[in-house]
XYZ file of N, CA, C and O in Angstrom:
828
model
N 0.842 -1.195 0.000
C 0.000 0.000 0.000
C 0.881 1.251 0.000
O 2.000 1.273 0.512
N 0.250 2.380 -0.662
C 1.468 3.541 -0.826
C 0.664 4.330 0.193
O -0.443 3.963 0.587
N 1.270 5.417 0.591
C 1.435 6.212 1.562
C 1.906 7.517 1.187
O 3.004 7.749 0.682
N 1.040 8.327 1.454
C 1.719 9.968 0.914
C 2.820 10.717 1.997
O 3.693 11.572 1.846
N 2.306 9.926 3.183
C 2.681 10.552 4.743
C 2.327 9.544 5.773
O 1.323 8.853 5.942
N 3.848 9.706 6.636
C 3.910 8.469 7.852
C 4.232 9.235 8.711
O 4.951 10.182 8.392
N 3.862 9.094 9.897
C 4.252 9.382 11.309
C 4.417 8.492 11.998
O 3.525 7.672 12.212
N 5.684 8.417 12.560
C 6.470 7.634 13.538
C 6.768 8.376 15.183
O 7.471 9.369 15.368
N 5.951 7.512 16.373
C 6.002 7.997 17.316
C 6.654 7.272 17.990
O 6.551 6.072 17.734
N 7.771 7.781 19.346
C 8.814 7.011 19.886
C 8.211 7.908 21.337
O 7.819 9.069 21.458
N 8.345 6.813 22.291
C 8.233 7.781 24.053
C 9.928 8.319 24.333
O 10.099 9.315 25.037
N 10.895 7.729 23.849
C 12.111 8.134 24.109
C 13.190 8.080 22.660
O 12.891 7.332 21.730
N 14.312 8.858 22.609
C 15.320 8.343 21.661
C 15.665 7.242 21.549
O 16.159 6.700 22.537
N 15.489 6.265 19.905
C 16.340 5.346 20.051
C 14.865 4.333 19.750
O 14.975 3.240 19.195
N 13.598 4.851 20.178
C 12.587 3.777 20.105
C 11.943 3.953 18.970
O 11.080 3.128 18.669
N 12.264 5.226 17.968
C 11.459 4.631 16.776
C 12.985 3.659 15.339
O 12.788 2.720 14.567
N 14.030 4.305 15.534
C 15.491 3.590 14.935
C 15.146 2.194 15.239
O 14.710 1.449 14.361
N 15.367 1.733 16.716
C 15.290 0.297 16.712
C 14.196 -0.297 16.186
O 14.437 -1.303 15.518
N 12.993 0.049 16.295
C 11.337 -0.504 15.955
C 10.812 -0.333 14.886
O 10.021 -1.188 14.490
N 11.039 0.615 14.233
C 10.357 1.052 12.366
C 11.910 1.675 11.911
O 11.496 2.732 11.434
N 12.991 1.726 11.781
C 13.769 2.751 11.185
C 14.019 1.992 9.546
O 14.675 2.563 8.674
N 13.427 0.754 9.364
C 14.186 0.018 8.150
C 12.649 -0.004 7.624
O 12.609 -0.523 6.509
N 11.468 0.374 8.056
C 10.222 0.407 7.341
C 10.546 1.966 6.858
O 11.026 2.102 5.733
N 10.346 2.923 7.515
C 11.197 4.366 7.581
C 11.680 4.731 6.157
O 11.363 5.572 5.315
N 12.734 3.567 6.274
C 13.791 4.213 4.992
C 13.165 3.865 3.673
O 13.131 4.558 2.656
N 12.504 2.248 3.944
C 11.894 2.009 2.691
C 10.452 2.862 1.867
O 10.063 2.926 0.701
N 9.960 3.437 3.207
C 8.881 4.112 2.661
C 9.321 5.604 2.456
O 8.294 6.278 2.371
N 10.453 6.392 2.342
C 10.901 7.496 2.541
C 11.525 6.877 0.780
O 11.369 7.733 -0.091
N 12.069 5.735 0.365
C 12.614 5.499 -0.677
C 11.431 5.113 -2.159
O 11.604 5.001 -3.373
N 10.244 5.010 -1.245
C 8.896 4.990 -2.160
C 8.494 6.229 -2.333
O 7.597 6.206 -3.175
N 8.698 7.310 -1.964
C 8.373 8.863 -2.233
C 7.390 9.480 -1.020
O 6.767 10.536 -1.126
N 7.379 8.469 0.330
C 6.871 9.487 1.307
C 7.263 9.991 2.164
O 8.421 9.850 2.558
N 6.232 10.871 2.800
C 7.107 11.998 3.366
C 7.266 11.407 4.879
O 6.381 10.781 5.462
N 8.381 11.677 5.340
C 8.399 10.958 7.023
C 8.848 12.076 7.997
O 9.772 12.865 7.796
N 8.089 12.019 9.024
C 7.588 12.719 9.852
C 8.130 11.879 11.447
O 7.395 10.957 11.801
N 9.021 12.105 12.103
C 9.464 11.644 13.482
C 8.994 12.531 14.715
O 9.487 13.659 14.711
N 8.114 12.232 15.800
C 8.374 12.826 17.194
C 8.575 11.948 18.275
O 8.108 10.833 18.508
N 9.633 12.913 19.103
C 10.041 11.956 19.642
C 9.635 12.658 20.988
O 10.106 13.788 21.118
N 8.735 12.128 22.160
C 7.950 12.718 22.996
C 8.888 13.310 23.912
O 8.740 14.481 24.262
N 9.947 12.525 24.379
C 11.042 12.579 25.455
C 12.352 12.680 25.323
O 12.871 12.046 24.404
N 13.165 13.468 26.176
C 14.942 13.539 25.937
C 15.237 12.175 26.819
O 16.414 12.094 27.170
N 14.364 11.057 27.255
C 15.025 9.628 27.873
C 13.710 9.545 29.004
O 12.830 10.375 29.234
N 13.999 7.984 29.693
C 12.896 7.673 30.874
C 12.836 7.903 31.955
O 13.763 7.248 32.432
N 12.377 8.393 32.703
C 12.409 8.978 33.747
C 13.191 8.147 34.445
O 13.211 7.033 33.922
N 13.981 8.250 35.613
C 14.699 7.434 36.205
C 16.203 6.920 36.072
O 16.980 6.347 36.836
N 16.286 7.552 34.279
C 17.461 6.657 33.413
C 18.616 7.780 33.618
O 18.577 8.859 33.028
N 19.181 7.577 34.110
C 20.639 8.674 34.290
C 21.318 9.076 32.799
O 22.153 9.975 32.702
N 20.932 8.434 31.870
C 21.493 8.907 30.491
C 20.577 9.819 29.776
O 20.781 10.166 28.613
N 19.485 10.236 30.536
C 18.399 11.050 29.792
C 18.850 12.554 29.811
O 19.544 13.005 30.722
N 18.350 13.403 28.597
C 18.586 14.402 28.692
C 18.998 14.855 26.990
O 18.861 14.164 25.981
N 19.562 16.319 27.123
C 20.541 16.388 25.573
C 20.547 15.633 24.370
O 19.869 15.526 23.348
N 21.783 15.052 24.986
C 22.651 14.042 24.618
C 21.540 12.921 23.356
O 21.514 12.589 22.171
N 20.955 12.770 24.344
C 20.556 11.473 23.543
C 19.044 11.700 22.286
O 18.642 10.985 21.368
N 18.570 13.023 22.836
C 18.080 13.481 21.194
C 18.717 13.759 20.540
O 18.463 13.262 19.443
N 20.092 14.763 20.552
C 21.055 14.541 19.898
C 21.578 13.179 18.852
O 21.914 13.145 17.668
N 21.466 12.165 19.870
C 21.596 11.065 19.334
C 20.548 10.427 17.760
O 20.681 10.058 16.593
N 19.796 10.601 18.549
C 18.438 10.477 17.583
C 18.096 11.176 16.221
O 17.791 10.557 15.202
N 18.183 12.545 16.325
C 18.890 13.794 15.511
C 20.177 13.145 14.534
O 20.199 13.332 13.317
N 20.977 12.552 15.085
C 22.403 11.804 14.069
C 21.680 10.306 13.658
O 21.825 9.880 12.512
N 21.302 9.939 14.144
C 20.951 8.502 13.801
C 19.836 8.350 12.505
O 20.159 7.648 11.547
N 18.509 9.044 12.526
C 17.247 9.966 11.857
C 17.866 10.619 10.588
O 17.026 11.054 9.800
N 19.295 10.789 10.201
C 19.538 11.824 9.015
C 19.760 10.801 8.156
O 19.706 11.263 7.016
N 20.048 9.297 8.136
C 20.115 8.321 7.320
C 18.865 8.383 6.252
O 18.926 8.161 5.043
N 17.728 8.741 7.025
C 16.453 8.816 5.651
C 16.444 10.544 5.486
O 16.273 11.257 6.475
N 16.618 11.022 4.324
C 17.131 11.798 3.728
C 15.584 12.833 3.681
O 14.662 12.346 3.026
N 15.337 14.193 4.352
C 13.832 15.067 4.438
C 13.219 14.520 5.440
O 12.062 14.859 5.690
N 13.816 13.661 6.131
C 12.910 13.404 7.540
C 12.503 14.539 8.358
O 12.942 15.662 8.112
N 11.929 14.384 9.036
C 10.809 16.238 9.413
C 11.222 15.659 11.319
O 10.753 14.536 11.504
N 11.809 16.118 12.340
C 12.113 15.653 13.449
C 11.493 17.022 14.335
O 11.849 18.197 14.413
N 10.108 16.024 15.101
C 9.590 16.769 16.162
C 9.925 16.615 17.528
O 9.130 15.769 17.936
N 10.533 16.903 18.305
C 11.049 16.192 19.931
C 10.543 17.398 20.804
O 10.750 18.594 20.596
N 9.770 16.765 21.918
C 9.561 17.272 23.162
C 11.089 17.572 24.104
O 11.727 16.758 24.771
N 11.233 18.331 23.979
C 12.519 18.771 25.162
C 12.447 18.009 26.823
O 13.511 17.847 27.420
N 10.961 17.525 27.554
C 11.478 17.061 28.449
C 11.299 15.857 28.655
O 10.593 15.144 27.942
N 11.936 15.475 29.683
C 12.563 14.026 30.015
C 11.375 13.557 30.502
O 10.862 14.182 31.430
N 10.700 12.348 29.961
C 10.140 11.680 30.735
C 8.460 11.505 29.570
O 8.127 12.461 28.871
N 7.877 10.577 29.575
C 6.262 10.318 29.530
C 5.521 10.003 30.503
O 5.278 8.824 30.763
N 4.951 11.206 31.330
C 3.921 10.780 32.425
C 2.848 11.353 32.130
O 2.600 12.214 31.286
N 1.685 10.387 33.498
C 0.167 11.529 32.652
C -0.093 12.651 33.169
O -1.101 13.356 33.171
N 1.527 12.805 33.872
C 0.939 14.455 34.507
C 1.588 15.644 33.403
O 1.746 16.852 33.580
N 1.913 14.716 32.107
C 2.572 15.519 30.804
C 1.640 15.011 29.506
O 1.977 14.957 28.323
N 0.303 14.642 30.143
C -0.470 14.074 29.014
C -1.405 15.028 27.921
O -1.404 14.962 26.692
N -1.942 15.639 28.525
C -2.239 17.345 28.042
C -1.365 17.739 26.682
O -1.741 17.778 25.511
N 0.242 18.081 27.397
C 1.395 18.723 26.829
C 1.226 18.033 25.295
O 0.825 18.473 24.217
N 1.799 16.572 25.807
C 1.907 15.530 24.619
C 0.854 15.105 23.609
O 1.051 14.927 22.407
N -0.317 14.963 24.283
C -1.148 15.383 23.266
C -1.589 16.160 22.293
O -2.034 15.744 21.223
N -1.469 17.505 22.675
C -1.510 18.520 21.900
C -0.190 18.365 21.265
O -0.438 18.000 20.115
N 0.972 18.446 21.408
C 1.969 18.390 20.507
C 1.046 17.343 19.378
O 0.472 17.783 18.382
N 1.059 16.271 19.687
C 0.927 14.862 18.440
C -0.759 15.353 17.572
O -0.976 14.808 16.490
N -1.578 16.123 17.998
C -2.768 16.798 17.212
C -2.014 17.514 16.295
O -1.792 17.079 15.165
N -1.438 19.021 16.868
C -0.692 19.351 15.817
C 0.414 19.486 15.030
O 0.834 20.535 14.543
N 1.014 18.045 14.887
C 1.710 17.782 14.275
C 0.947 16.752 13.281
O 1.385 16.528 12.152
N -0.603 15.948 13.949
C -0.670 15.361 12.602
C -1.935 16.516 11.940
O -2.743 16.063 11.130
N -1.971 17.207 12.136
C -3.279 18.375 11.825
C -1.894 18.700 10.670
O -1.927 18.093 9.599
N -0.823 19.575 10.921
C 0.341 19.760 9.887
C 0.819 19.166 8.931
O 0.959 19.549 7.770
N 1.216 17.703 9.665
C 1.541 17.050 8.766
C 1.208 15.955 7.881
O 1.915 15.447 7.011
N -0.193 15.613 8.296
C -1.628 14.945 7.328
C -0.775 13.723 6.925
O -0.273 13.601 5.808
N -0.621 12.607 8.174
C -0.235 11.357 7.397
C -1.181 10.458 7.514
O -1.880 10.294 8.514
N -1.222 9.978 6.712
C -2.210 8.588 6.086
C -1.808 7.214 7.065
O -2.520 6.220 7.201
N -0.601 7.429 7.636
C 0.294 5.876 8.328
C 0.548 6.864 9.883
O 0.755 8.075 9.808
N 0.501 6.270 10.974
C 0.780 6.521 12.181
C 1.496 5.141 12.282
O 0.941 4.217 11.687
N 2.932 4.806 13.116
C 3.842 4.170 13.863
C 3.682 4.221 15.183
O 3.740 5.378 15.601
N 3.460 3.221 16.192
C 3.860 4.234 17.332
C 3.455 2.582 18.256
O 2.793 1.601 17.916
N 4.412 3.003 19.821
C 3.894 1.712 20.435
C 2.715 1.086 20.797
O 1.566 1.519 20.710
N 3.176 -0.136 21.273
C 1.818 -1.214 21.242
C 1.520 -1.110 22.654
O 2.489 -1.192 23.409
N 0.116 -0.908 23.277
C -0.352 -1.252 24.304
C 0.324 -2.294 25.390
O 0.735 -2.051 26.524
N 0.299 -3.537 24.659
C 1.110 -4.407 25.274
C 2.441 -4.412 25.482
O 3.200 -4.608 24.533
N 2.729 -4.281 26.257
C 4.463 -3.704 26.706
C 4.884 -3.008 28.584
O 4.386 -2.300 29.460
N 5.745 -3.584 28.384
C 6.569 -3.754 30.284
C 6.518 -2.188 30.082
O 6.416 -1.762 31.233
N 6.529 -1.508 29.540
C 7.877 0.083 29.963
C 5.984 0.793 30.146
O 5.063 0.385 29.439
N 5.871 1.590 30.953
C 4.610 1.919 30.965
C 4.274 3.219 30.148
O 3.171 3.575 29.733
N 6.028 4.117 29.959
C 5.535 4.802 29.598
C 5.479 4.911 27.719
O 5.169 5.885 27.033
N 5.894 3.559 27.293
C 5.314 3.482 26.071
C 3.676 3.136 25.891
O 3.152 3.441 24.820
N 2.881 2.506 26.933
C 1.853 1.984 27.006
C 1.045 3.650 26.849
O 0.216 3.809 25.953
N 1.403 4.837 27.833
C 0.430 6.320 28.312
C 0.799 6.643 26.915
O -0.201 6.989 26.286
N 2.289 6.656 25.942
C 2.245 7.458 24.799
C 1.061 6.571 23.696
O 0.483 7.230 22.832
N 0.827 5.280 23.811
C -0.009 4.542 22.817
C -1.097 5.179 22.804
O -1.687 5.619 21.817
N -1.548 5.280 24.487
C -2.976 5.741 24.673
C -3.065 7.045 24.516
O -4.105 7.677 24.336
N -1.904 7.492 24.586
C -1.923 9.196 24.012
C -2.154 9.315 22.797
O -3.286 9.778 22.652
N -1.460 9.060 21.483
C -1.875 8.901 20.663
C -3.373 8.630 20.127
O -4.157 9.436 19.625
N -3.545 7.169 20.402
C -4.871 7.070 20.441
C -6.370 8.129 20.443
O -7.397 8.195 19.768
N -5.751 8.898 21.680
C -6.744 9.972 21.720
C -6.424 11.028 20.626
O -7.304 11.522 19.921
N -5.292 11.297 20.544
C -5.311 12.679 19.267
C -5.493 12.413 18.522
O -6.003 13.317 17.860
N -5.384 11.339 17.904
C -5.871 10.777 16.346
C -7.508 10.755 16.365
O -8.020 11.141 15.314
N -8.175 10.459 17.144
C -9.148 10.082 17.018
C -10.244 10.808 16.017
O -10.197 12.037 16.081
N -11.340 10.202 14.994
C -11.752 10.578 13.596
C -10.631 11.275 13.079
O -10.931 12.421 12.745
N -9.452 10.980 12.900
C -8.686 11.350 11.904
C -8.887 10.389 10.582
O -9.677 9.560 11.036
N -8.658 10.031 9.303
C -8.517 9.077 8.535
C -7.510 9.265 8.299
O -7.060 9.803 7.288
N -6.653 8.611 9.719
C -5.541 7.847 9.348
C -5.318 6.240 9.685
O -5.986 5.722 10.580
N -4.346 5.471 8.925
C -4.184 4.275 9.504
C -2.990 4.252 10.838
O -2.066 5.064 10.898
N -3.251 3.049 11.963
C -2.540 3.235 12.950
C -1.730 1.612 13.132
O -2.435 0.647 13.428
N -0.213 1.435 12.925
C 0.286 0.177 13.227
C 0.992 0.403 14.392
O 1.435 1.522 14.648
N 1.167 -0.691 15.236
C 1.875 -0.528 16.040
C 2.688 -1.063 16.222
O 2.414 -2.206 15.857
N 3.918 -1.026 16.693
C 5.595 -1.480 16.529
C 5.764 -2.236 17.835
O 5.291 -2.123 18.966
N 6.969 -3.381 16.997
C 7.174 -4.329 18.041
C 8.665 -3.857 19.229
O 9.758 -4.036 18.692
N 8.695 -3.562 20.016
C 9.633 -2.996 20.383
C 10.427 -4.246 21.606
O 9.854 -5.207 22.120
N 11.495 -3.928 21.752
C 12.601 -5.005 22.834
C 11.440 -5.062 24.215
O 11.749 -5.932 25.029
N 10.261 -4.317 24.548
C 10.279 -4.399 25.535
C 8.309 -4.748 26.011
O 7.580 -4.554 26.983
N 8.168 -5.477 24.316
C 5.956 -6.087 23.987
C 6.559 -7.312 25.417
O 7.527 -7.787 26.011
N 5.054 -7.266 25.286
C 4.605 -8.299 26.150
C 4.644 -9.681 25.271
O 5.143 -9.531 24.155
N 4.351 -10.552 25.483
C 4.015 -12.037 24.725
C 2.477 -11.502 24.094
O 2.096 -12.313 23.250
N 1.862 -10.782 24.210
C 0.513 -10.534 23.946
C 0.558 -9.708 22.897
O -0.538 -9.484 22.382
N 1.741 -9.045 22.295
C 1.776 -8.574 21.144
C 1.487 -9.396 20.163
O 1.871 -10.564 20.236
N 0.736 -8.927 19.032
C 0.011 -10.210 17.808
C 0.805 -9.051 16.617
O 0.567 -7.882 16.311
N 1.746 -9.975 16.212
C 2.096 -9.245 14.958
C 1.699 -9.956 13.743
O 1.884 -11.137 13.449
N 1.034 -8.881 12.995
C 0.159 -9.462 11.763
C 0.669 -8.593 10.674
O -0.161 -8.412 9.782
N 1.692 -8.070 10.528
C 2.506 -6.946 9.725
C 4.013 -7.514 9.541
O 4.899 -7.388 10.387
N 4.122 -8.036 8.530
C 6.161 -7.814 8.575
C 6.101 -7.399 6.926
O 5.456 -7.513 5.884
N 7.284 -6.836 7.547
C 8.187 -5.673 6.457
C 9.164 -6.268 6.273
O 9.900 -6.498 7.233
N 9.454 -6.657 5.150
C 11.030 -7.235 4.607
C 12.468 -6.141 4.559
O 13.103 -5.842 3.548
N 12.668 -5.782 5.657
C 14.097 -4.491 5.565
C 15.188 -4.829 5.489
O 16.134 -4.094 5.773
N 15.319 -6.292 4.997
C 16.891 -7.197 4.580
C 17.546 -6.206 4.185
O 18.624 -5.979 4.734
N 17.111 -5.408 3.202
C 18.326 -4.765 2.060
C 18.818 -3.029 2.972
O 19.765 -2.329 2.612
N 17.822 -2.687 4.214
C 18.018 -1.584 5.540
C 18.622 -2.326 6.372
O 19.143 -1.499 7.121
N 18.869 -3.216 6.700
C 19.399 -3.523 8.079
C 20.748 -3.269 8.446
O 21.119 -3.008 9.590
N 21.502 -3.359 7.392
C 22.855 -2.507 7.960
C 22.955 -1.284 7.981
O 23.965 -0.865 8.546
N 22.177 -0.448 7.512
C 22.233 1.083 7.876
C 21.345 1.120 8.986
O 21.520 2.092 9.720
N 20.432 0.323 9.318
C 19.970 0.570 10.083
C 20.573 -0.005 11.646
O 20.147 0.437 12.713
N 21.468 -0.899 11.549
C 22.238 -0.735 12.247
C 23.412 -0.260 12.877
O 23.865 -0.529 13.990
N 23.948 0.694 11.744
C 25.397 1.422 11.551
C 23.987 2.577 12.411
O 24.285 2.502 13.603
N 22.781 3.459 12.301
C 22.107 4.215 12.785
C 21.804 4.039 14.442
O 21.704 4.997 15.209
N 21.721 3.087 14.705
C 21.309 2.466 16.387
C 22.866 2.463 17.062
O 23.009 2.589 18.278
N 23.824 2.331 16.293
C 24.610 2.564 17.032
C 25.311 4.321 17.159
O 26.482 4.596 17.423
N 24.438 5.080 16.943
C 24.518 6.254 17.028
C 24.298 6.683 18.755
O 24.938 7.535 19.371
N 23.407 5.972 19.177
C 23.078 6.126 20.564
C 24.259 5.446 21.175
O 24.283 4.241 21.428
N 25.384 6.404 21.431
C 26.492 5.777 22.137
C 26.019 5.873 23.663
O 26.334 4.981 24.451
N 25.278 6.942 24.052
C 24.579 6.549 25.610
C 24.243 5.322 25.951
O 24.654 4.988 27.062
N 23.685 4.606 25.418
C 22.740 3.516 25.451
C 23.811 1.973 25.193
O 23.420 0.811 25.303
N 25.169 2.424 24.845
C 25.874 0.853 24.130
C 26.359 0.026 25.283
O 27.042 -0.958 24.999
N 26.093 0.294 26.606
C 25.907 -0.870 27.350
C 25.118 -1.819 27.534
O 25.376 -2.942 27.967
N 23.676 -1.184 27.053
C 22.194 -2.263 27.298
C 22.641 -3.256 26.217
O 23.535 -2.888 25.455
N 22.125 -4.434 26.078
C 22.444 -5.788 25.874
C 21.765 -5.585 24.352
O 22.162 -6.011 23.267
N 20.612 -4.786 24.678
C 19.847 -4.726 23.402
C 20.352 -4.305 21.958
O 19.885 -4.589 20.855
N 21.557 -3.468 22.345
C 22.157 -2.404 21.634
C 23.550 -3.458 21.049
O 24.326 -2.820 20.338
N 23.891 -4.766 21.236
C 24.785 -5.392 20.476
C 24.517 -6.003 19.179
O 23.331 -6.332 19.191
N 24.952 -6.251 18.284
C 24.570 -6.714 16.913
C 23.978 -7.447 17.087
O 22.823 -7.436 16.663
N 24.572 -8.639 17.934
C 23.830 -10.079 18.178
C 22.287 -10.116 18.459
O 21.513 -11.041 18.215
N 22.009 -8.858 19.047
C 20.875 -8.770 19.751
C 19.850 -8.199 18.276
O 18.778 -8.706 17.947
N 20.372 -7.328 17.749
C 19.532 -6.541 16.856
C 19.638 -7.480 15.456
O 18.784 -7.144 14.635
N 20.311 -8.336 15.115
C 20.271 -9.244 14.024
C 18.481 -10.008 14.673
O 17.325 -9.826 14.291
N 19.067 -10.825 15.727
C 17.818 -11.856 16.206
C 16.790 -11.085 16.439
O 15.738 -11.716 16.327
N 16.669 -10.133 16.679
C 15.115 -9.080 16.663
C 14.511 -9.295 15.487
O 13.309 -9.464 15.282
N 15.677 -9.275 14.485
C 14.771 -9.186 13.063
C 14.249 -10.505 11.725
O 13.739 -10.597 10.609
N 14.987 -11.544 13.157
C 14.348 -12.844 12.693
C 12.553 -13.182 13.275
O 12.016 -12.749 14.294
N 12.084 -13.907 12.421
C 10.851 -14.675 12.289
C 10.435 -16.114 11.682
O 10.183 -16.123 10.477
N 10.339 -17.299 12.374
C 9.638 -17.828 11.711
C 8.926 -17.687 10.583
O 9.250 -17.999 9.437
N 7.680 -17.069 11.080
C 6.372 -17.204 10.119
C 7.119 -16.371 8.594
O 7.069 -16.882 7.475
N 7.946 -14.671 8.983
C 8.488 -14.258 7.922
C 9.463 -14.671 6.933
O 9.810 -14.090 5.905
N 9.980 -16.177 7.599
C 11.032 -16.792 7.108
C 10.580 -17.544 5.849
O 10.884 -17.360 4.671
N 9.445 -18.805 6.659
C 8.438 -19.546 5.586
C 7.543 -18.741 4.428
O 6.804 -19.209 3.561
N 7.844 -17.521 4.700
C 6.876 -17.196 3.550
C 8.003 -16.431 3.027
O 7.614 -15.336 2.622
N 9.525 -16.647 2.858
C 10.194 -15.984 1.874
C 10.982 -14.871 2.118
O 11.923 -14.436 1.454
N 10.230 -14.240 3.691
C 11.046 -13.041 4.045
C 12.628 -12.782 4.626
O 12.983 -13.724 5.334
N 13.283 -12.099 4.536
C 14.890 -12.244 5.387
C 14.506 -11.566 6.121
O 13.433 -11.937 6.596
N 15.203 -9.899 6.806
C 15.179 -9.577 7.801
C 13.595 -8.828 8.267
O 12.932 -8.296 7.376
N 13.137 -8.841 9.545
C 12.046 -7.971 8.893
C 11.776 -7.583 10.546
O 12.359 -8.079 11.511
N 10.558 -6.392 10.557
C 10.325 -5.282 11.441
C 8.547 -5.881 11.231
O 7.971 -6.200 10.190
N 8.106 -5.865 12.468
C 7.190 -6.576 12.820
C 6.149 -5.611 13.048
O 6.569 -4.531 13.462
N 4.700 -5.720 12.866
C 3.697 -4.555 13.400
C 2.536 -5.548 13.540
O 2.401 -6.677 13.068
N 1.550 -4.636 14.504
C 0.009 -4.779 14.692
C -1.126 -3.940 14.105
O -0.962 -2.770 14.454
N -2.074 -4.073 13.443
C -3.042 -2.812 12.839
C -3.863 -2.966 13.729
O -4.598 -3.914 14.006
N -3.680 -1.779 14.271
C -4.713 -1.103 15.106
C -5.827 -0.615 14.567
O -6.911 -0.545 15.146
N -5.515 -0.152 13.079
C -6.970 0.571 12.530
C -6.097 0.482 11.096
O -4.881 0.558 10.921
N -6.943 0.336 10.359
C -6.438 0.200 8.895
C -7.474 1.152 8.201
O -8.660 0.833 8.281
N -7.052 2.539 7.382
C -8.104 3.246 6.934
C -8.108 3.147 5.172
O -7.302 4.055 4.967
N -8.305 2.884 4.444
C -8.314 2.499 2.851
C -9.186 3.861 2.523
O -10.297 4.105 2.994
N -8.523 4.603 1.711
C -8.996 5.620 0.829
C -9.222 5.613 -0.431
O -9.636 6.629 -0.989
């Protein structure tokens, strides 16, 4: 399906690169326009939050070439910043009129990807847009992915990009080993696919 306009939503740096950045490039290489916000400068609690690591995101994000980068300056997704964040993500998709929304899955340990899902959720609402949601290091088993994207021919830029977050190159997640096996699948294997980036449709809108 083509796409005039995608929006990709991340609660912190680093969560839309690892989770859509090889869907990203391919649909930025089909002629649409891509659109990044990134709600937070890191998670509350995380001593590497701050600057630095939108910065990071900012260097990592210039690999797809007219990417449009929206970031909230402060640290953290709570719902006592739900207001804030909302209105940011209205008008940015009121601006930037995409047909595709990215953004996390309900199901997931980190909570505050769960408040940005449901944030979302609400600003979109009667928009006609479609909404997938991304498999990230940190779904529950209850994630149902019914979406893969073949990004075999992205995955090394998209990994030469993740390692842009030099804050972050202690977590386990952040070693090759780790980000190769993310992008294996069974089911995508048997039906032909190599590397691939996994999603859920939340709402599928056909125009």
């Amino acid at each position: 399906m083509k796409y005039k306009s995608v929006l990709a939503i991340g609660a912190h740096p680093d969560d839309v690169e690892f989770s859509c950045l090889g869907y990203l490039m391919q649909l930025r290489d089909e002629g649409t326009s891509v659109n990044v916000y990134i709600a937070s400068s890191g998670s509350v609690g995380d001593p590497s939050s701050g600057p630095i690591r939108l910065a990071e995101s900012r260097a990592a994000l210039s690999c797809i070439d007219g990417v449009t980068i929206f970031a909230n300056e402060e640290a953290g997704v709570l719902e006592s910043s739900y207001e804030e964040i909302s209105s940011d993500i209205r008008r940015i998709i009121l601006e930037a009129k995409p047909d595709l929304i990215l953004v996390h899955d309900h199901n997931d340990t980190h909570q505050e990807h769960r408040v940005l899902h449901d944030i979302l959720v609400t600003a979109a609402r009667r928009c006609p847009v479609s909404i997938f949601t991304y498999k990230s290091v940190s779904v529950t088993a209850s994630f149902k992915e019914n979406v893969f994207v073949d990004v075999s021919k992205y995955l090394e830029k998209k990994i030469s990009a993740i390692n842009m977050h030099v804050s972050q190159a202690g977590s386990e997640y952040m070693t090759r080993e780790f980000i190769v096996s993310y992008h294996e699948n069974w089911f995508a294997k048997i039906h032909g696919l190599g590397a691939v980036e996994s999603y859920c449709v939340e709402q599928l809108i056909v125009k």
